[in-house]
Short mmCIF file of C-alpha atoms and ligand atoms in Angstrom, two decimals:
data_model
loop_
_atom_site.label_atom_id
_atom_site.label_comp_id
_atom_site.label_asym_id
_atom_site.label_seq_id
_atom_site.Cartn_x
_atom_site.Cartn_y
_atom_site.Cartn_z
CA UNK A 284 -43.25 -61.37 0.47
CA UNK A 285 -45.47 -61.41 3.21
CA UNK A 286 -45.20 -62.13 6.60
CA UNK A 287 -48.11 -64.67 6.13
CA UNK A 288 -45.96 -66.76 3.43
CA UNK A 289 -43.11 -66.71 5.81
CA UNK A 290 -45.27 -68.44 8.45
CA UNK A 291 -46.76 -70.69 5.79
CA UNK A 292 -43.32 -71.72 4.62
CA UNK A 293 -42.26 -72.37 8.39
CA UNK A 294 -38.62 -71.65 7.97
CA UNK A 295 -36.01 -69.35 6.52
CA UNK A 296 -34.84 -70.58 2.86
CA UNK A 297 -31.02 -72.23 3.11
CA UNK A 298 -28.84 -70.36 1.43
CA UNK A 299 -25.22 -70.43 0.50
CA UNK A 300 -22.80 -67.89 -1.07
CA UNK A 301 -19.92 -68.39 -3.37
CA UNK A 302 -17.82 -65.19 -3.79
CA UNK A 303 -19.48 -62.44 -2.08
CA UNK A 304 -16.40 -62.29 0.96
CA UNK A 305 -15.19 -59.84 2.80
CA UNK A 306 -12.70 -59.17 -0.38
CA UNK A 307 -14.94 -58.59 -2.61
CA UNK A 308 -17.15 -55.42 -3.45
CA UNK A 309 -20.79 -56.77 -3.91
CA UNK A 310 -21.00 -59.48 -1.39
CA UNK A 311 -22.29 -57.47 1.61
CA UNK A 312 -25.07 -56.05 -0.27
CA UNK A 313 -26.49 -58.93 -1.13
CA UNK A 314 -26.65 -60.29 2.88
CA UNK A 315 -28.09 -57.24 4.02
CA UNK A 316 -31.01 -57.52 0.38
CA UNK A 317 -31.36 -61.07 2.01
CA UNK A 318 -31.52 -60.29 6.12
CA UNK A 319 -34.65 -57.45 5.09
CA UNK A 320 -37.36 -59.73 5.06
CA UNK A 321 -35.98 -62.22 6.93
CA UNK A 322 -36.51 -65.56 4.54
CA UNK A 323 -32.65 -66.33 3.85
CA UNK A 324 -30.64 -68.59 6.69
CA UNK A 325 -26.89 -68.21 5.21
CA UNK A 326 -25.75 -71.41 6.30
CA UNK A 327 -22.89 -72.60 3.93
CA UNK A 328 -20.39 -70.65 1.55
CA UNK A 329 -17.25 -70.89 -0.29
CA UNK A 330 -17.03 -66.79 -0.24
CA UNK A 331 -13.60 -66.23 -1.92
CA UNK A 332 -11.12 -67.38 -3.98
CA UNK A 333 -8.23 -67.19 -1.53
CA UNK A 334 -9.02 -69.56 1.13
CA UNK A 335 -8.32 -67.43 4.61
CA UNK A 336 -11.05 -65.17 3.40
CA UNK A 337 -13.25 -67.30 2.18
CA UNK A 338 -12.70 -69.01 6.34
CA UNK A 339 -13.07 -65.79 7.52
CA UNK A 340 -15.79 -64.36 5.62
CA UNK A 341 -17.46 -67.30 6.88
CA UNK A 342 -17.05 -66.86 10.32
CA UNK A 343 -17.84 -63.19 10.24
CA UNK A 344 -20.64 -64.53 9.17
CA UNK A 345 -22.11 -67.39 11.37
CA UNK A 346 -21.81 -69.88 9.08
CA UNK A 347 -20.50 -73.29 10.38
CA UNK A 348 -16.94 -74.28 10.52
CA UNK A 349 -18.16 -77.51 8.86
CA UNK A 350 -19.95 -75.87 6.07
CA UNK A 351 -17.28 -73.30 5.18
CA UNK A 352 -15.85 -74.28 1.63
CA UNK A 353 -12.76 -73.26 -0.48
CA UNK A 354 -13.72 -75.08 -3.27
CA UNK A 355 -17.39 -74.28 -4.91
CA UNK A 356 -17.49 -77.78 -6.20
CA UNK A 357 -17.02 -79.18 -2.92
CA UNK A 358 -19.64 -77.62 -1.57
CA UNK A 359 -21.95 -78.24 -4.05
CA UNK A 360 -21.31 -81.73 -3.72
CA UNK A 361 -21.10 -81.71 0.09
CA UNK A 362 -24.00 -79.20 0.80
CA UNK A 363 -26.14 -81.65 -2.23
CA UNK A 364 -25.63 -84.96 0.12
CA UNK A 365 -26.91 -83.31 3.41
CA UNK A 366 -30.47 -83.16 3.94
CA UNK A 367 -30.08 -79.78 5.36
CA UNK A 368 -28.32 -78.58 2.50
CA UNK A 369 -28.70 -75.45 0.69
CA UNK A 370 -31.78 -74.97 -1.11
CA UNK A 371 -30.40 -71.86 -3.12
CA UNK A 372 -26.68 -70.34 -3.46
CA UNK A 373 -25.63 -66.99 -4.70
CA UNK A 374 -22.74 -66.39 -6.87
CA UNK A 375 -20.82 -63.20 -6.61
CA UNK A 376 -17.74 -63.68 -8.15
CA UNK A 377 -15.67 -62.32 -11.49
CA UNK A 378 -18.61 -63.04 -14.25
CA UNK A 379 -16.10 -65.91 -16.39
CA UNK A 380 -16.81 -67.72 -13.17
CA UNK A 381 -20.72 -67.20 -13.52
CA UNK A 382 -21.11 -70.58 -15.43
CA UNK A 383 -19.33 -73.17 -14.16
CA UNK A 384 -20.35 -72.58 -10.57
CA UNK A 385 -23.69 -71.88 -11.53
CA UNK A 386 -23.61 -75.88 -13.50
CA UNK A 387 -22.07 -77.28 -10.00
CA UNK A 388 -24.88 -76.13 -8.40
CA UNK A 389 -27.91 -76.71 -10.62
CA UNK A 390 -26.79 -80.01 -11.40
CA UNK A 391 -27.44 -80.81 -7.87
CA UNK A 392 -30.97 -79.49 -8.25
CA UNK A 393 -29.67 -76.63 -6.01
CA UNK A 394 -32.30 -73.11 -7.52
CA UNK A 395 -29.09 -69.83 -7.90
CA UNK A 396 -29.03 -66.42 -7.67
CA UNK A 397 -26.49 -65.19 -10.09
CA UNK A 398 -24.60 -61.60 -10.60
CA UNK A 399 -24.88 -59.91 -13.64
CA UNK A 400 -23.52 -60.42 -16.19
CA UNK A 401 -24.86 -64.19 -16.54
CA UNK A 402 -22.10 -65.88 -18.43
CA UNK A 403 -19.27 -64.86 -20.40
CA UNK A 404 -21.02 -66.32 -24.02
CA UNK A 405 -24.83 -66.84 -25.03
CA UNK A 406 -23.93 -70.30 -25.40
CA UNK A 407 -23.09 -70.64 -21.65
CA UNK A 408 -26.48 -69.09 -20.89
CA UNK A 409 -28.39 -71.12 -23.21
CA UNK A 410 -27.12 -74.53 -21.08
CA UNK A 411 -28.67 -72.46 -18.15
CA UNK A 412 -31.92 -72.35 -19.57
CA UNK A 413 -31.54 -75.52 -20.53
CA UNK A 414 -30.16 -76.69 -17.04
CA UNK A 415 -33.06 -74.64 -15.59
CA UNK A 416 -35.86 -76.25 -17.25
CA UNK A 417 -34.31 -79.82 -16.77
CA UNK A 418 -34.33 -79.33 -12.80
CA UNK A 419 -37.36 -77.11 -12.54
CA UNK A 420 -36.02 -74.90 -10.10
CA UNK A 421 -35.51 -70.70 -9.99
CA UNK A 422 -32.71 -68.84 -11.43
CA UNK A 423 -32.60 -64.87 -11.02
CA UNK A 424 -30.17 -62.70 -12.24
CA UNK A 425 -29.28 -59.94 -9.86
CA UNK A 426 -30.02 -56.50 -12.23
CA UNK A 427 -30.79 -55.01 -9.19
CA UNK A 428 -32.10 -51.80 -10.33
CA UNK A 429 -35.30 -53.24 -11.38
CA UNK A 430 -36.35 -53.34 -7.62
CA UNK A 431 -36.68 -49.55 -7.33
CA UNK A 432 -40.43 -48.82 -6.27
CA UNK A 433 -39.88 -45.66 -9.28
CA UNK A 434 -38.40 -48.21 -11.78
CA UNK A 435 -41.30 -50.68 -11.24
CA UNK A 436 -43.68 -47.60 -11.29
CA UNK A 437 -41.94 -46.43 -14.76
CA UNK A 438 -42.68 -49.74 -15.76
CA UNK A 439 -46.32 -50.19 -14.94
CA UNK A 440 -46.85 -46.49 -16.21
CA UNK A 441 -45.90 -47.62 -19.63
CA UNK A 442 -47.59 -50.62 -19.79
CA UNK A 443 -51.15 -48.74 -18.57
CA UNK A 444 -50.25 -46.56 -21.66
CA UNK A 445 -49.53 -43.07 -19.78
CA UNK A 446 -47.23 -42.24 -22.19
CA UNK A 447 -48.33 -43.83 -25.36
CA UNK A 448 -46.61 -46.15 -27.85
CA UNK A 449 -42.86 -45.63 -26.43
CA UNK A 450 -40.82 -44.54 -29.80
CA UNK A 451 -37.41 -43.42 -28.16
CA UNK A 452 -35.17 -45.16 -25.28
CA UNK A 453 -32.20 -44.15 -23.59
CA UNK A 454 -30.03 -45.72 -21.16
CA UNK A 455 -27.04 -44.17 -19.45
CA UNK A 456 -24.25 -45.80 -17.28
CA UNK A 457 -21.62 -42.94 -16.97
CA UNK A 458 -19.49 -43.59 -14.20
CA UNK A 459 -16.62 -41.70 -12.82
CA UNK A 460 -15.11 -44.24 -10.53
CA UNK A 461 -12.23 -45.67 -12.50
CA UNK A 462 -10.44 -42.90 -13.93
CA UNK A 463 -6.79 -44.08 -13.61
CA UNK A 464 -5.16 -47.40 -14.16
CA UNK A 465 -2.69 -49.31 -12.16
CA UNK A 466 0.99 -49.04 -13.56
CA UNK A 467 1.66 -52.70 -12.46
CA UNK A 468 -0.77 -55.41 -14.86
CA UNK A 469 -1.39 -57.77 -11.34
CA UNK A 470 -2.77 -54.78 -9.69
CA UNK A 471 -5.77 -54.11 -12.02
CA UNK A 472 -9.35 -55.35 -11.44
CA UNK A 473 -10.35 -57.70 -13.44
CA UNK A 474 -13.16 -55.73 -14.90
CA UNK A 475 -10.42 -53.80 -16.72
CA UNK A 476 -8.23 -57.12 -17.66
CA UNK A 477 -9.25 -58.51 -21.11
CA UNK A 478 -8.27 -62.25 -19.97
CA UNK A 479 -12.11 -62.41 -17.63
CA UNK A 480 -14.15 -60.73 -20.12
CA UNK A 481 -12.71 -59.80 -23.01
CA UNK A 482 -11.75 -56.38 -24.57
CA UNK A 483 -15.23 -55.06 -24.58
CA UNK A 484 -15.79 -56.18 -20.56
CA UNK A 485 -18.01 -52.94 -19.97
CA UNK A 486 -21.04 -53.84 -22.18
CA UNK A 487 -21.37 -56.14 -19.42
CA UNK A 488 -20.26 -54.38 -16.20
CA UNK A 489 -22.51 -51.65 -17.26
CA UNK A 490 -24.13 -52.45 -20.29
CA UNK A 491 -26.15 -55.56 -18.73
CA UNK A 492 -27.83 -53.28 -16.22
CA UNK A 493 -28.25 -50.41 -18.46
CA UNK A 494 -30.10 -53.47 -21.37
CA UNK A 495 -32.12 -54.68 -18.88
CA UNK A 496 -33.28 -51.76 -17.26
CA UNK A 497 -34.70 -50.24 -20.61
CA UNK A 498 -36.16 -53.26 -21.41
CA UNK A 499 -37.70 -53.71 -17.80
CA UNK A 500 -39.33 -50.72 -18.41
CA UNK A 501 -40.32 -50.19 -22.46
CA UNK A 502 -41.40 -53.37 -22.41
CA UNK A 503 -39.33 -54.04 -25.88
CA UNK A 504 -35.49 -55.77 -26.82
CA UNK A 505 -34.07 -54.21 -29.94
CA UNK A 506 -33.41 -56.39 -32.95
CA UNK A 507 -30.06 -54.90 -33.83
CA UNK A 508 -26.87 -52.58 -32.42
CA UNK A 509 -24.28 -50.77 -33.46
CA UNK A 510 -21.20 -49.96 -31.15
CA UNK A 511 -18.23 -47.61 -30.60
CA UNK A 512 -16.25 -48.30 -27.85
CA UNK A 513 -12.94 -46.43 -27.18
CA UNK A 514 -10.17 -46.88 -23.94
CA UNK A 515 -9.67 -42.96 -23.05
CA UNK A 516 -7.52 -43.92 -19.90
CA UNK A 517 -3.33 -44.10 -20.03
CA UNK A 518 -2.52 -47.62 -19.68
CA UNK A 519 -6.08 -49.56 -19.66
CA UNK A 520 -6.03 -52.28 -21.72
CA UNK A 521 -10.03 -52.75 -22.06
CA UNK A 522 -12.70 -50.37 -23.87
CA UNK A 523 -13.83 -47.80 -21.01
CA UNK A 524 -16.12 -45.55 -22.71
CA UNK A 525 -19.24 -46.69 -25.18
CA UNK A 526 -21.50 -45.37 -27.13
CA UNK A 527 -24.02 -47.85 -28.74
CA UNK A 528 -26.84 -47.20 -30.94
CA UNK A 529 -29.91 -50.20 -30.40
CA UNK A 530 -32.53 -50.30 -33.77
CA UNK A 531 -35.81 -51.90 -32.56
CA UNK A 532 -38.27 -53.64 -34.85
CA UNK A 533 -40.12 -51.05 -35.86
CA UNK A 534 -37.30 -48.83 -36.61
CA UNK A 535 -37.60 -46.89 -33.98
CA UNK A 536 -34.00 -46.25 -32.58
CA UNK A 537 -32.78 -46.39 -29.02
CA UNK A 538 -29.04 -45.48 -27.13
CA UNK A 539 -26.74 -46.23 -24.53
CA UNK A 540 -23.82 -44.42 -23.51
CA UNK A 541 -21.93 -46.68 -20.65
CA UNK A 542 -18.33 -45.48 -19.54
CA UNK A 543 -16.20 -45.61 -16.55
CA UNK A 544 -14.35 -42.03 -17.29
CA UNK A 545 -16.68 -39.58 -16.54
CA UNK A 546 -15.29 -37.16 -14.23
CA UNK A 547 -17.36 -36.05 -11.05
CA UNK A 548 -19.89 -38.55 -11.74
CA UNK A 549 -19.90 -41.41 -8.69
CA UNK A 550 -22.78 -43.43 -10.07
CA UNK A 551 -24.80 -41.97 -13.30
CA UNK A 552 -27.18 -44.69 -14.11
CA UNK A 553 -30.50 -42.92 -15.97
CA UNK A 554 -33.34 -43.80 -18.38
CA UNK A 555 -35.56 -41.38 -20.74
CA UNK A 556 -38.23 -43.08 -22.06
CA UNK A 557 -40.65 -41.24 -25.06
CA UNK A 558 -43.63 -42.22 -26.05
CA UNK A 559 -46.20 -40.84 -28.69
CA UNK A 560 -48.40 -39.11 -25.15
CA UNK A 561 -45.12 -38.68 -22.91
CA UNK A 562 -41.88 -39.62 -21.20
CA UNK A 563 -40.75 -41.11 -18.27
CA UNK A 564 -37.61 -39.86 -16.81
CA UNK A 565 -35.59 -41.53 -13.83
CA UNK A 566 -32.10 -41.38 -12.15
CA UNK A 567 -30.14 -43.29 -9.52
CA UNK A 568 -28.70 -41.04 -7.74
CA UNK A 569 -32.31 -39.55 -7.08
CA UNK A 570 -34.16 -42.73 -6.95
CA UNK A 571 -37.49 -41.66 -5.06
CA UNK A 572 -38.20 -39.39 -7.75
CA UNK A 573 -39.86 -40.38 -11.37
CA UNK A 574 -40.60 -37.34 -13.45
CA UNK A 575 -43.80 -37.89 -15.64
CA UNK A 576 -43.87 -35.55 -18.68
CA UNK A 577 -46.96 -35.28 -20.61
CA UNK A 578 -47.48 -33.48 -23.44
CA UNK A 579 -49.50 -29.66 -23.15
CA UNK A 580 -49.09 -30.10 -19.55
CA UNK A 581 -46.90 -29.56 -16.62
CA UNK A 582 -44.70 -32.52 -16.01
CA UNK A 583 -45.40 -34.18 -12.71
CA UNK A 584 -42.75 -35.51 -9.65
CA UNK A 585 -43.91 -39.32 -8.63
CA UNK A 586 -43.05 -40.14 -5.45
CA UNK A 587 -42.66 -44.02 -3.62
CA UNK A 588 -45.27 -43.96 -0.15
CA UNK A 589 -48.49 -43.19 -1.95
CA UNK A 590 -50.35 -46.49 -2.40
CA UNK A 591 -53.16 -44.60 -3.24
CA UNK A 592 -51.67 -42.61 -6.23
CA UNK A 593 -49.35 -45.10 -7.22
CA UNK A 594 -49.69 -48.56 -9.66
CA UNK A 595 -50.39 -51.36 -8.01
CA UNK A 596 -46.92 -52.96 -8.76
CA UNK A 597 -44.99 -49.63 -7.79
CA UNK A 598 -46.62 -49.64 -4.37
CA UNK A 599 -45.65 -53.60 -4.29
CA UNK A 600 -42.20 -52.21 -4.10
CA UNK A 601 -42.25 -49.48 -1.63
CA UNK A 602 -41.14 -50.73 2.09
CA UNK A 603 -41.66 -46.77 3.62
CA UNK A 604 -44.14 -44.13 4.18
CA UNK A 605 -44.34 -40.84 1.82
CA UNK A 606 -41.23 -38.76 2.38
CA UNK A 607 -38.97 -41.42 4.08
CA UNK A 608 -36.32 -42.27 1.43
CA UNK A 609 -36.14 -45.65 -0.35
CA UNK A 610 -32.90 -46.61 -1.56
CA UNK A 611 -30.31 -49.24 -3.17
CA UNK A 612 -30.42 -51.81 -0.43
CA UNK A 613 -34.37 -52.18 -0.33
CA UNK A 614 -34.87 -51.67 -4.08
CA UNK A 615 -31.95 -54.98 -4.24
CA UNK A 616 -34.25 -56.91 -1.19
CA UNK A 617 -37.14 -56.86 -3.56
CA UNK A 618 -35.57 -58.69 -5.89
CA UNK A 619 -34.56 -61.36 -2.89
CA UNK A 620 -38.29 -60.84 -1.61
CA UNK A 621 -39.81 -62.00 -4.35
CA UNK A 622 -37.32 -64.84 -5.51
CA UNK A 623 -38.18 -66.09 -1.80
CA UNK A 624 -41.93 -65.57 -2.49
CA UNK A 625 -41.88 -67.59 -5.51
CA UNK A 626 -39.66 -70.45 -4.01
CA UNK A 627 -41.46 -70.75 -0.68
CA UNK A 628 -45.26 -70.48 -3.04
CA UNK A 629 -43.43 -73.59 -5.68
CA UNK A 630 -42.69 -75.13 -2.91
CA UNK A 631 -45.94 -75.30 -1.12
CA UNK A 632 -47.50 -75.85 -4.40
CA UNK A 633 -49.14 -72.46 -4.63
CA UNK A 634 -49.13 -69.50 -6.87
CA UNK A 635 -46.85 -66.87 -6.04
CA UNK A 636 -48.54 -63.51 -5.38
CA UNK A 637 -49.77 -61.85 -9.14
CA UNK A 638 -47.13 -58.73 -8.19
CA UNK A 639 -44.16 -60.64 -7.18
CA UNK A 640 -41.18 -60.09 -9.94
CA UNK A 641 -37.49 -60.67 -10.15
CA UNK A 642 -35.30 -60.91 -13.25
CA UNK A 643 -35.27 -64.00 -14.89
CA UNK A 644 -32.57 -66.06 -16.29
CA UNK A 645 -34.26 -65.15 -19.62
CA UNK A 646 -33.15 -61.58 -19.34
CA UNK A 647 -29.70 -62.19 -18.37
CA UNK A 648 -29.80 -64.42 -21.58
CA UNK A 649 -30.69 -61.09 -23.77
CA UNK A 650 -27.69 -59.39 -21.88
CA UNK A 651 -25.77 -61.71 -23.32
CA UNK A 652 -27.11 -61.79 -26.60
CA UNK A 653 -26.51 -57.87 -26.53
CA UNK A 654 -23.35 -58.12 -25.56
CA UNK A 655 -21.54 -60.86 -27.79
CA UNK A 656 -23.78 -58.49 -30.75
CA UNK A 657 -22.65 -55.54 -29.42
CA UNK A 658 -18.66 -56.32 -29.20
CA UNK A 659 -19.13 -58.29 -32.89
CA UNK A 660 -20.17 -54.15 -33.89
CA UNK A 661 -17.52 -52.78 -32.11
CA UNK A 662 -14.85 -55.15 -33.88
CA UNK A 663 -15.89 -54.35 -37.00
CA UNK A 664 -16.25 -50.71 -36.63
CA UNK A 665 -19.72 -50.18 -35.44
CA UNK A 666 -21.22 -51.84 -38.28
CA UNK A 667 -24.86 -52.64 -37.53
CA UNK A 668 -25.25 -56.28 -35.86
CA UNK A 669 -28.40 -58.88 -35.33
CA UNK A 670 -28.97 -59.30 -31.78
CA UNK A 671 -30.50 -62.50 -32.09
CA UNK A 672 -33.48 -61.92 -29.93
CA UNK A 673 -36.63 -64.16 -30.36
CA UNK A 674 -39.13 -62.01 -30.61
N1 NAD B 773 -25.65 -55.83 -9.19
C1 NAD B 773 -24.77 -54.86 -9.09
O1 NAD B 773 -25.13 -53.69 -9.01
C2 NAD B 773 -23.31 -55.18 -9.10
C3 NAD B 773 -22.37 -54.30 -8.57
C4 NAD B 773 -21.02 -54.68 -8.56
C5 NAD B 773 -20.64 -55.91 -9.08
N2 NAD B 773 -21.58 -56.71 -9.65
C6 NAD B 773 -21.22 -58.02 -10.24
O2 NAD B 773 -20.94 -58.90 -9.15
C7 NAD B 773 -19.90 -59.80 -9.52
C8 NAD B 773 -18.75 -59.63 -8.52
O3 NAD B 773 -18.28 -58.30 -8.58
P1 NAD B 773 -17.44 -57.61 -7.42
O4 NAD B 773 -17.25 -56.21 -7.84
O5 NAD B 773 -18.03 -57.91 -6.11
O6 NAD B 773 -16.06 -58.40 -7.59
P2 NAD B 773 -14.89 -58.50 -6.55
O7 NAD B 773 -13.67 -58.82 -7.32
O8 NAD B 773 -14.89 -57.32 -5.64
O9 NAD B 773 -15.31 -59.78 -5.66
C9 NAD B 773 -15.36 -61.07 -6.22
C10 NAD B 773 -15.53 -62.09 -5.10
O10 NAD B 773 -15.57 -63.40 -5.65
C11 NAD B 773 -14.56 -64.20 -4.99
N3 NAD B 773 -14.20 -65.28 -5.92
C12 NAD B 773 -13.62 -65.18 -7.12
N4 NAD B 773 -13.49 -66.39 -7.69
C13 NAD B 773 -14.02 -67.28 -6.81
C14 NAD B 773 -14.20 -68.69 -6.81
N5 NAD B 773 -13.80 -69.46 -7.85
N6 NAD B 773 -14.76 -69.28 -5.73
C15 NAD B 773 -15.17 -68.55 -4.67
N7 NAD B 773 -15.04 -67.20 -4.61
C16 NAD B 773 -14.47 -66.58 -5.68
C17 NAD B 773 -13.48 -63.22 -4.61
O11 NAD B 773 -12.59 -63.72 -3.65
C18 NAD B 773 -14.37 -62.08 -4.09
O12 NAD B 773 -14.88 -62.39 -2.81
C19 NAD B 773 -19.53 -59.45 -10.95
O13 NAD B 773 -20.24 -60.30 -11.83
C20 NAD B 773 -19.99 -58.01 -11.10
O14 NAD B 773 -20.32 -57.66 -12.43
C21 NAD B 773 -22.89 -56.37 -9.65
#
């Protein structure tokens, strides 16, 4: 978003939080996505389920004594009647929250910003869409790798053709960060508790953002999947380790492996991507760099800072000049810098600019519809399974 639309708008957007406190682990990154470009005022929030936290987290924060909530209805309701209220809320909290605070707040005509993955069913999601289009206003869904300058370059690469017809995909989560479980049930995250997300919790812990991000950038959903999930850690009660075969419609085949157990490795989200000419390869941990591999020649190193050399929507993305690193926090503030753009542009009856893009309540829908196909596969011993995509 530019400066100019900022001015045009003549105020910050108000914003609210629910979840997102000083308990929780993805709360923070979302204020500092939203402080980057300056078009979020967080003004109200019901940040945590226990309430000295959630008044706390609040305060840290700035935000009024008489708009700090500890219930999320109550503030949708309270926040709905003001006419200062909040315009847009985020929800970071547990995913079997997603949908009920996300129907508080829409039903108050009140646009959302909601943590993957959307729901817990592709029902609940469908009564988004439906919610959406009944009050006209925005929903994004936070798969916040999509906001990489490399990931958006990937994606515009493919779509100019520089690497063909794709024919092959791959998407890997594998993540070493929970490699033991507590001994005592209350002490275990919830990610790991089958009562928030069922048994099969990781297709969308790291499933949604691996889904997404390889449909972000091939352009393509697959038609049908076929899972094996396994728990390889003493005492875990959910799946922590998948491997998942996608089919797409021209029976071209695609994989995913997403677990929590591997060893050494903090963060290990990557994508190959082949096409007939070429294939794009990319890495989190190494985000500034997408490696371009053409056939019968050398393979070259794209880099974010070169507006010149770039696509037009990878240079969109990048905030820095060549050689000064981009990383998770700016490549998560585009996604809040260009939900803002499009607000503040609906708002004041404009278009929003042709490069502004954030994840759509559409593709936290096909999450979903991966995920409730993906964990039918697994319980019936990876048997192939209709996504249900629309195509
Ligand atoms: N985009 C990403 O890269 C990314 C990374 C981590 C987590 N996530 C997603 O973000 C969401 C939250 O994950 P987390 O790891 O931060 O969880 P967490 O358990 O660390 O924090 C959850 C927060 O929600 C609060 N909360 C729970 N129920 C609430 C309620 N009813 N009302 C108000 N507050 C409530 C908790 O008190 C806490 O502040 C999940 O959907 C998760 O999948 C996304």
């Amino acid at each position: 978003m530019a400066y100019e639309r900022l001015q045009q708008f003549g105020r910050k957007i108000r914003w609210g939080m629910v979840g997102g406190g000083f308990d929780s682990l993805i709360g923070e990154c979302h204020r500092m996505a939203a402080r980057v470009d300056n078009a979020f005022d967080l003004v109200a929030g019901c940040m945590s389920i226990d309430p000295e936290i959630a008044v706390s987290s609040a305060a840290k924060c700035l935000v009024a004594p008489a708009r700090t909530y500890t219930d999320f209805r109550k503030m949708a309701e309270a926040e709905s009647r003001r006419p200062d209220g909040v315009e847009v809320v985020t929800i970071a909290t547990p995913p079997n929250s997603h949908m009920a605070i996300a129907e508080a707040f829409m039903s108050h005509g009140i646009s959302v910003i909601c943590e993957k993955p959307m729901t817990s069913t592709v029902e609940d999601a469908l009564r988004l869409q439906a919610l959406t289009d009944e009050f006209g206003g925005l929903f994004m869904v936070t798969h916040c790798y999509t906001g990489y300058p490399m990931v958006r370059e990937a994606r515009a690469l493919v779509q100019a053709g520089a690497i063909g017809r794709v024919r092959q995909i791959e998407c890997d989560f594998v993540n070493g960060s929970f490699l033991t479980e507590e001994e005592d049930r209350k002490k275990r995250h919830w990610r790991f508790r089958p009562e928030y997300m069922g048994e099969e919790a990781i297709l969308g812990e790291l499933g949604a953002h691996c889904y997404d991000l390889a449909a972000f950038v091939s352009g393509r959903y697959p038609v049908q999947v076929s899972a094996n999930m396994t728990t390889l850690t003493p005492l875990r009660e959910t799946a922590d380790d998948a491997h998942v075969t996608l089919r797409y419609a021209d029976g071209s085949l695609g994989r995913m492996w997403l677990t929590f157990t591997a060893a050494g490795l903090d963060h290990g989200l990557s994508f190959r991507i082949a096409g007939e000419a070429g294939t794009l390869s990319w890495s989190q941990v190494k985000p500034d760099e997408l490696k371009l591999s053409r056939a019968g020649t050398y393979p070259e190193l794209r880099s974010p800072g070169h507006p010149d050399l770039m696509t037009t929507a990878g240079a969109y993305a990048c905030r820095l000049r060549e050689g000064h690193p981009e990383g998770y926090i700016l490549a998560f503030a585009n996604l809040y810098r260009d939900f803002a753009e499009t607000f503040m542009a609906n708002a004041l009856g404009e278009a929003p600019h042709h490069l502004a893009q954030y994840p759509h309540l559409e593709s936290g829908l096909e999450t979903m519809r991966f995920y409730e196909a993906a964990a039918a596969s697994r319980q019936h011993d990876g048997n192939w399974v209709a996504i249900g995509t629309e195509t």
